Amino acid sequence: MFTTSPPPETQVYDPAVLKTKLEAVQTEGKILEDVVEEVVRTCAIEGVVLSTAKSTRCRDGGTDRVDMKKLICTRGGGSRQLEHEARLDTEPGVIRRNRKGSARTGCQFEVSVRHAKSHPRPKITNMKLGHNHVVDRQAMAVKLRLAGKLTEEQRGQVEKMTSKGMKPKAVHEAIQALHEDSDIEINRRAVQNVAASVHGAEKPRDAADAYEEVMAVTADGGVCEIKMDDSGRLTHIWWQTREQVALWNRYRMPLGVLAVIDSEYRTRIVGQSITADTTTNTFVWMLKSALRSRGGKQPDIFIQDAEVAMTAAVREVFPDALARRCLWRLYQHIMKALAKDLGGQMKARPVPTEKAAPAAPAAGRR
Ligand SMILES: [Zn+2]
């Protein structure tokens, strides 16, 4: 087990070290998923973050007799966007595009876990363990991967305690005490997930899974930032896809948001716009499109701020809807008007915030 940090001079990625470790992974009596989990963990300790490239299942009655999972470095794998752009580049007269944003380096690292039905145990195969980029063991993604996953030993302990009736909180404390020398903080969520699986729950998706998906959609030049708490639990994710970054940089235009209040009083965004102007014509055009996608059914209520162009557009497109002003805006206008008349006589009182303002009566739809 990984308990103490190796001295700094050995903190360099060495394929041979990883190979030895992977060859030592026990596969006897294990299912494919467990071996994959151990491979992912073993690689993460060496600073390698993996993602699934291919996964095949032996279907009942199917012709394939092998369960297989191919794992690749997150820097590897084909990028459809970049392939597409490479094609564009070869066309005459096309200006070369900026590709610096992509995290993919075409890394060839891969490892597969196969389980042939005719064999008693899964096998770790096809190890191509070299990278064409620097491997950083201190990277956020690596820490997160390690924090989110328990070792096999820890998993066994959690399972045992849970099956004896211990509650997850107590199990977490016990596991922490048992492994207090460990370099890697034991994640409360990881303990809860293992405990839940003992009770027959499907493997819950943890933060590391979410992060993996976000990394995948942002690998081709998107933005992904994360924050973790002291125990290595993922607490914040902010991401923009490559397309979103392009939009964000390109349009200095007004943003419009169409939202509804659902049956549980939650605000749900149902449409958005970026437009060059905010004239009545523009609003009419937008609202007509919104009306079409609603099958031509008028909303009962439409709430907006006191914008002349929008008011005119709503009257034209939603003539049957009750037009209402946003109460928060109304408060602001009242305070402004009062301040004008009363001047210094008005006691300075903060304008109520959006939250503090009472909900508009019968707020149905915006
Ligand atoms: Zn790599």
Short mmCIF file of C-alpha atoms and ligand atoms in Angstrom, two decimals:
data_model
loop_
_atom_site.label_atom_id
_atom_site.label_comp_id
_atom_site.label_asym_id
_atom_site.label_seq_id
_atom_site.Cartn_x
_atom_site.Cartn_y
_atom_site.Cartn_z
CA MET A 1 0.00 0.00 0.00
CA PHE A 2 1.08 3.55 -0.70
CA THR A 3 1.74 5.05 2.71
CA THR A 4 4.64 7.47 2.51
CA SER A 5 5.82 9.89 -0.16
CA PRO A 6 8.83 8.69 -2.08
CA PRO A 7 11.74 11.17 -2.02
CA PRO A 8 11.38 13.95 -4.62
CA GLU A 9 14.05 12.56 -6.97
CA THR A 10 11.94 9.47 -7.59
CA GLN A 11 8.83 11.52 -8.35
CA VAL A 12 9.50 11.10 -12.04
CA TYR A 13 7.23 8.97 -14.15
CA ASP A 14 8.83 5.61 -14.96
CA PRO A 15 6.89 3.20 -17.20
CA ALA A 16 8.87 0.25 -15.81
CA VAL A 17 7.73 1.01 -12.25
CA LEU A 18 4.10 1.19 -13.33
CA LYS A 19 4.48 -2.03 -15.33
CA THR A 20 5.77 -3.89 -12.28
CA LYS A 21 2.90 -2.54 -10.19
CA LEU A 22 0.28 -3.45 -12.77
CA GLU A 23 1.69 -6.95 -13.10
CA ALA A 24 1.37 -7.32 -9.33
CA VAL A 25 -2.36 -6.47 -9.31
CA GLN A 26 -4.30 -9.46 -8.03
CA THR A 27 -7.01 -10.64 -10.41
CA GLU A 28 -7.81 -14.02 -8.87
CA GLY A 29 -11.52 -14.39 -8.16
CA LYS A 30 -12.26 -10.81 -9.23
CA ILE A 31 -14.72 -9.37 -11.69
CA LEU A 32 -13.61 -7.07 -14.49
CA GLU A 33 -14.89 -3.88 -12.81
CA ASP A 34 -12.84 -4.49 -9.67
CA VAL A 35 -9.67 -5.08 -11.65
CA VAL A 36 -10.34 -1.93 -13.68
CA GLU A 37 -10.79 0.04 -10.46
CA GLU A 38 -7.46 -1.24 -9.17
CA VAL A 39 -5.71 -0.43 -12.46
CA VAL A 40 -7.13 3.12 -12.42
CA ARG A 41 -5.93 3.56 -8.86
CA THR A 42 -2.49 2.09 -9.47
CA CYS A 43 -2.00 4.39 -12.46
CA ALA A 44 -3.23 7.42 -10.51
CA ILE A 45 -0.61 6.83 -7.83
CA GLU A 46 1.98 7.10 -10.61
CA GLY A 47 0.33 10.31 -11.82
CA VAL A 48 -1.59 8.87 -14.75
CA VAL A 49 -5.25 9.80 -15.11
CA LEU A 50 -7.15 7.37 -17.29
CA SER A 51 -10.37 7.53 -19.18
CA THR A 52 -12.32 4.74 -20.81
CA ALA A 53 -11.71 4.46 -24.55
CA LYS A 54 -13.71 1.35 -25.23
CA SER A 55 -15.83 -1.05 -23.28
CA THR A 56 -17.36 -4.27 -24.55
CA ARG A 57 -19.64 -6.64 -22.72
CA CYS A 58 -20.22 -10.25 -23.48
CA ARG A 59 -23.91 -10.31 -24.30
CA ASP A 60 -26.01 -13.36 -23.60
CA GLY A 61 -26.25 -15.25 -26.84
CA GLY A 62 -23.86 -12.82 -28.47
CA THR A 63 -20.90 -13.94 -30.51
CA ASP A 64 -18.30 -12.03 -28.50
CA ARG A 65 -16.93 -14.09 -25.65
CA VAL A 66 -14.85 -11.39 -23.98
CA ASP A 67 -15.58 -8.54 -21.57
CA MET A 68 -13.07 -5.82 -22.17
CA LYS A 69 -12.25 -2.31 -21.05
CA LYS A 70 -9.62 -0.24 -22.81
CA LEU A 71 -8.23 2.64 -20.77
CA ILE A 72 -6.23 5.48 -22.24
CA CYS A 73 -4.44 8.56 -20.94
CA THR A 74 -6.80 11.56 -20.76
CA ARG A 75 -4.32 13.38 -23.01
CA GLY A 76 -4.73 10.70 -25.67
CA GLY A 77 -7.61 9.68 -27.85
CA GLY A 78 -8.85 11.09 -31.08
CA SER A 79 -10.40 14.51 -31.14
CA ARG A 80 -13.21 14.78 -33.61
CA GLN A 81 -13.07 18.56 -33.44
CA LEU A 82 -9.35 18.65 -34.20
CA GLU A 83 -9.63 16.05 -36.95
CA HIS A 84 -12.35 18.14 -38.50
CA GLU A 85 -10.20 21.25 -38.29
CA ALA A 86 -7.18 19.43 -39.70
CA ARG A 87 -9.29 18.63 -42.73
CA LEU A 88 -10.29 22.27 -43.04
CA ASP A 89 -6.63 23.28 -42.82
CA THR A 90 -5.74 21.30 -45.91
CA GLU A 91 -8.30 23.08 -48.02
CA PRO A 92 -6.79 25.89 -50.06
CA GLY A 93 -7.34 29.39 -48.77
CA VAL A 94 -8.32 28.31 -45.27
CA ILE A 95 -6.66 30.18 -42.45
CA ARG A 96 -5.02 27.90 -39.92
CA ARG A 97 -6.90 27.83 -36.68
CA ASN A 98 -5.54 28.08 -33.20
CA ARG A 99 -5.24 24.64 -31.63
CA LYS A 100 -3.30 25.61 -28.58
CA GLY A 101 -6.35 25.17 -26.38
CA SER A 102 -6.52 21.41 -26.60
CA ALA A 103 -5.31 19.34 -23.66
CA ARG A 104 -4.88 16.37 -25.95
CA THR A 105 -1.34 15.62 -27.05
CA GLY A 106 -2.08 12.41 -28.93
CA CYS A 107 -0.58 10.44 -26.04
CA GLN A 108 -0.33 6.73 -26.89
CA PHE A 109 -0.60 5.43 -23.32
CA GLU A 110 -3.06 2.57 -23.00
CA VAL A 111 -3.85 -0.47 -20.94
CA SER A 112 -6.68 -2.97 -21.28
CA VAL A 113 -8.42 -5.33 -18.92
CA ARG A 114 -9.92 -8.38 -20.62
CA HIS A 115 -11.99 -11.17 -19.25
CA ALA A 116 -12.47 -14.06 -21.64
CA LYS A 117 -15.41 -16.19 -20.54
CA SER A 118 -13.28 -19.29 -20.95
CA HIS A 119 -10.75 -18.00 -18.42
CA PRO A 120 -11.19 -18.02 -14.65
CA ARG A 121 -9.90 -14.48 -14.12
CA PRO A 122 -9.52 -11.11 -15.88
CA LYS A 123 -6.17 -10.22 -17.41
CA ILE A 124 -4.37 -6.90 -17.67
CA THR A 125 -3.07 -6.68 -21.22
CA ASN A 126 -1.78 -4.46 -23.98
CA MET A 127 0.31 -2.20 -21.76
CA LYS A 128 1.71 0.76 -23.67
CA LEU A 129 2.88 2.84 -20.76
CA GLY A 130 4.88 5.68 -22.33
CA HIS A 131 3.61 9.28 -22.44
CA ASN A 132 4.49 12.08 -24.84
CA HIS A 133 3.97 14.74 -22.17
CA VAL A 134 5.00 15.51 -18.60
CA VAL A 135 3.22 13.44 -15.97
CA ASP A 136 2.39 15.44 -12.87
CA ARG A 137 1.66 13.43 -9.75
CA GLN A 138 0.62 16.56 -7.89
CA ALA A 139 -2.01 17.49 -10.48
CA MET A 140 -5.50 18.17 -9.17
CA ALA A 141 -6.97 15.40 -11.28
CA VAL A 142 -4.56 12.88 -9.78
CA LYS A 143 -5.25 13.94 -6.21
CA LEU A 144 -8.95 13.85 -6.85
CA ARG A 145 -8.80 10.40 -8.38
CA LEU A 146 -6.91 9.08 -5.38
CA ALA A 147 -9.11 10.83 -2.84
CA GLY A 148 -12.26 9.52 -4.45
CA LYS A 149 -11.22 5.86 -4.47
CA LEU A 150 -10.46 3.56 -1.59
CA THR A 151 -7.76 0.92 -1.75
CA GLU A 152 -8.83 -2.66 -1.91
CA GLU A 153 -7.87 -3.13 1.72
CA GLN A 154 -9.91 -0.10 2.77
CA ARG A 155 -12.86 -1.24 0.70
CA GLY A 156 -12.79 -4.61 2.40
CA GLN A 157 -12.75 -2.95 5.81
CA VAL A 158 -15.66 -0.65 4.97
CA GLU A 159 -17.66 -3.59 3.67
CA LYS A 160 -16.99 -5.59 6.80
CA MET A 161 -17.92 -2.79 9.21
CA THR A 162 -21.02 -1.89 7.22
CA SER A 163 -22.26 -5.46 7.10
CA LYS A 164 -21.88 -5.58 10.91
CA GLY A 165 -24.33 -2.69 11.09
CA MET A 166 -22.00 0.28 11.58
CA LYS A 167 -23.27 3.60 10.25
CA PRO A 168 -21.26 5.32 7.45
CA LYS A 169 -20.17 8.16 9.74
CA ALA A 170 -18.72 5.75 12.29
CA VAL A 171 -17.16 3.66 9.52
CA HIS A 172 -15.48 6.75 8.10
CA GLU A 173 -14.03 7.66 11.50
CA ALA A 174 -12.81 4.12 12.05
CA ILE A 175 -11.20 3.92 8.60
CA GLN A 176 -9.51 7.26 9.14
CA ALA A 177 -8.12 6.05 12.45
CA LEU A 178 -6.91 2.79 10.90
CA HIS A 179 -5.10 4.62 8.10
CA GLU A 180 -3.96 7.77 9.84
CA ASP A 181 -0.41 7.31 8.52
CA SER A 182 -1.64 7.30 4.95
CA ASP A 183 -0.61 10.16 2.72
CA ILE A 184 -3.98 10.23 1.11
CA GLU A 185 -6.91 11.56 3.06
CA ILE A 186 -9.80 9.13 3.15
CA ASN A 187 -12.76 10.65 1.48
CA ARG A 188 -16.06 10.54 3.35
CA ARG A 189 -17.99 10.22 0.13
CA ALA A 190 -15.89 7.27 -1.03
CA VAL A 191 -16.69 5.48 2.24
CA GLN A 192 -20.40 6.25 1.86
CA ASN A 193 -20.36 4.90 -1.69
CA VAL A 194 -18.84 1.58 -0.66
CA ALA A 195 -21.25 1.35 2.29
CA ALA A 196 -24.19 1.98 -0.03
CA SER A 197 -23.10 -0.81 -2.35
CA VAL A 198 -23.08 -3.21 0.63
CA HIS A 199 -26.75 -2.38 1.09
CA GLY A 200 -27.37 -3.37 -2.49
CA ALA A 201 -27.48 0.11 -3.99
CA GLU A 202 -26.19 0.49 -7.48
CA LYS A 203 -22.72 2.00 -7.48
CA PRO A 204 -23.45 5.68 -6.88
CA ARG A 205 -21.82 8.12 -9.22
CA ASP A 206 -19.23 10.05 -7.29
CA ALA A 207 -17.59 13.39 -7.89
CA ALA A 208 -14.65 11.77 -9.65
CA ASP A 209 -17.08 10.36 -12.23
CA ALA A 210 -18.60 13.79 -12.80
CA TYR A 211 -15.16 15.33 -13.12
CA GLU A 212 -14.16 12.66 -15.62
CA GLU A 213 -17.11 13.54 -17.82
CA VAL A 214 -16.44 17.25 -17.55
CA MET A 215 -12.79 16.69 -18.45
CA ALA A 216 -13.87 14.71 -21.49
CA VAL A 217 -16.16 17.45 -22.83
CA THR A 218 -13.59 20.18 -22.18
CA ALA A 219 -10.47 18.33 -23.36
CA ASP A 220 -10.53 19.91 -26.81
CA GLY A 221 -9.90 23.47 -25.73
CA GLY A 222 -12.60 24.06 -23.15
CA VAL A 223 -12.08 25.34 -19.64
CA CYS A 224 -12.35 23.25 -16.50
CA GLU A 225 -11.58 24.46 -13.00
CA ILE A 226 -12.17 22.56 -9.81
CA LYS A 227 -11.85 23.18 -6.11
CA MET A 228 -11.46 20.58 -3.40
CA ASP A 229 -11.83 20.80 0.34
CA ASP A 230 -9.12 19.66 2.75
CA SER A 231 -10.25 16.05 2.63
CA GLY A 232 -9.93 15.96 -1.14
CA ARG A 233 -13.65 16.15 -1.72
CA LEU A 234 -14.63 17.87 -4.93
CA THR A 235 -16.71 20.90 -4.00
CA HIS A 236 -16.74 23.17 -7.08
CA ILE A 237 -16.66 22.57 -10.81
CA TRP A 238 -16.69 25.35 -13.37
CA TRP A 239 -16.48 24.46 -17.01
CA GLN A 240 -17.02 25.81 -20.47
CA THR A 241 -16.86 23.76 -23.61
CA ARG A 242 -14.69 24.89 -26.47
CA GLU A 243 -17.75 26.21 -28.29
CA GLN A 244 -18.88 28.10 -25.21
CA VAL A 245 -15.48 29.73 -24.83
CA ALA A 246 -15.67 30.80 -28.47
CA LEU A 247 -19.13 32.29 -27.93
CA TRP A 248 -18.03 33.99 -24.76
CA ASN A 249 -15.13 35.65 -26.55
CA ARG A 250 -17.04 36.51 -29.65
CA TYR A 251 -20.27 38.12 -28.65
CA ARG A 252 -20.42 41.43 -26.85
CA MET A 253 -24.16 41.29 -27.12
CA PRO A 254 -27.10 41.46 -24.75
CA LEU A 255 -28.08 38.16 -23.19
CA GLY A 256 -31.76 37.35 -22.80
CA VAL A 257 -33.07 34.60 -20.54
CA LEU A 258 -36.55 33.11 -20.63
CA ALA A 259 -37.45 31.33 -17.42
CA VAL A 260 -40.51 29.63 -15.95
CA ILE A 261 -41.45 28.82 -12.37
CA ASP A 262 -42.13 25.11 -12.12
CA SER A 263 -44.62 23.33 -9.86
CA GLU A 264 -42.06 23.29 -7.04
CA TYR A 265 -41.39 27.05 -7.28
CA ARG A 266 -38.01 26.55 -8.85
CA THR A 267 -36.89 28.92 -11.57
CA ARG A 268 -36.11 26.96 -14.71
CA ILE A 269 -34.43 28.51 -17.72
CA VAL A 270 -36.29 27.45 -20.85
CA GLY A 271 -34.62 29.62 -23.44
CA GLN A 272 -31.82 32.09 -23.97
CA SER A 273 -30.74 34.53 -26.61
CA ILE A 274 -27.78 36.59 -27.67
CA THR A 275 -28.89 39.45 -29.88
CA ALA A 276 -27.21 42.42 -31.47
CA ASP A 277 -29.92 44.78 -30.22
CA THR A 278 -32.92 44.92 -27.91
CA THR A 279 -35.53 46.50 -30.16
CA THR A 280 -39.22 45.62 -30.27
CA ASN A 281 -38.65 43.78 -33.55
CA THR A 282 -36.00 41.60 -31.96
CA PHE A 283 -38.21 40.77 -28.97
CA VAL A 284 -41.17 40.01 -31.25
CA TRP A 285 -38.98 37.67 -33.29
CA MET A 286 -37.78 35.89 -30.14
CA LEU A 287 -41.17 35.61 -28.48
CA LYS A 288 -42.75 34.29 -31.68
CA SER A 289 -40.19 31.53 -31.78
CA ALA A 290 -40.88 30.75 -28.11
CA LEU A 291 -44.62 30.69 -28.87
CA ARG A 292 -44.11 28.28 -31.78
CA SER A 293 -42.13 25.82 -29.68
CA ARG A 294 -44.96 25.91 -27.15
CA GLY A 295 -47.38 24.80 -29.85
CA GLY A 296 -48.87 28.30 -30.12
CA LYS A 297 -50.26 28.21 -26.56
CA GLN A 298 -50.09 31.60 -24.84
CA PRO A 299 -48.62 31.77 -21.35
CA ASP A 300 -51.03 32.86 -18.58
CA ILE A 301 -48.67 35.40 -17.09
CA PHE A 302 -45.59 37.14 -18.40
CA ILE A 303 -43.27 38.87 -15.96
CA GLN A 304 -40.68 41.32 -17.23
CA ASP A 305 -38.92 44.50 -16.28
CA ALA A 306 -40.31 47.85 -17.39
CA GLU A 307 -38.71 47.91 -20.79
CA VAL A 308 -40.70 49.77 -23.45
CA ALA A 309 -39.55 47.60 -26.35
CA MET A 310 -40.28 44.37 -24.46
CA THR A 311 -43.69 45.64 -23.32
CA ALA A 312 -44.69 46.34 -26.91
CA ALA A 313 -43.44 42.94 -28.07
CA VAL A 314 -45.30 41.08 -25.32
CA ARG A 315 -48.54 42.91 -26.17
CA GLU A 316 -48.16 41.86 -29.76
CA VAL A 317 -47.11 38.22 -29.35
CA PHE A 318 -48.79 37.29 -26.05
CA PRO A 319 -51.97 39.43 -26.12
CA ASP A 320 -53.81 37.01 -23.80
CA ALA A 321 -51.11 36.87 -21.15
CA LEU A 322 -51.39 38.91 -17.97
CA ALA A 323 -48.44 41.28 -18.20
CA ARG A 324 -46.77 41.85 -14.85
CA ARG A 325 -43.71 43.71 -13.75
CA CYS A 326 -41.02 42.12 -11.73
CA LEU A 327 -41.70 43.15 -8.11
CA TRP A 328 -38.06 43.63 -7.31
CA ARG A 329 -37.73 46.13 -10.15
CA LEU A 330 -40.90 47.85 -8.96
CA TYR A 331 -39.38 48.32 -5.49
CA GLN A 332 -36.29 49.78 -7.04
CA HIS A 333 -38.32 52.25 -9.09
CA ILE A 334 -40.39 53.28 -6.06
CA MET A 335 -37.29 53.87 -3.99
CA LYS A 336 -35.70 55.85 -6.78
CA ALA A 337 -38.82 57.99 -7.26
CA LEU A 338 -39.17 58.59 -3.52
CA ALA A 339 -35.54 59.55 -3.19
CA LYS A 340 -36.01 62.09 -5.94
CA ASP A 341 -38.94 63.78 -4.16
CA LEU A 342 -37.88 63.41 -0.56
CA GLY A 343 -34.17 63.84 -1.04
CA GLY A 344 -32.34 63.98 2.29
CA GLN A 345 -35.59 63.51 4.24
CA MET A 346 -35.76 59.89 3.15
CA LYS A 347 -34.15 57.58 5.64
CA ALA A 348 -31.46 55.65 3.87
CA ARG A 349 -32.73 52.11 3.79
CA PRO A 350 -31.23 49.45 1.61
CA VAL A 351 -33.31 48.37 -1.33
CA PRO A 352 -34.66 44.88 -0.61
CA THR A 353 -32.68 42.22 -2.34
CA GLU A 354 -34.32 39.87 -4.79
CA LYS A 355 -34.52 37.16 -2.15
CA ALA A 356 -36.05 39.39 0.50
CA ALA A 357 -38.75 40.70 -1.80
CA PRO A 358 -42.03 38.80 -1.42
CA ALA A 359 -42.95 36.59 -4.34
CA ALA A 360 -45.19 38.14 -6.93
CA PRO A 361 -48.81 37.08 -6.41
CA ALA A 362 -49.75 34.11 -8.56
CA ALA A 363 -46.32 34.05 -10.14
CA GLY A 364 -47.07 31.50 -12.80
CA ARG A 365 -44.80 31.97 -15.71
CA ARG A 366 -42.40 34.61 -16.67
ZN ZN B 1 -0.32 10.42 -21.45
#
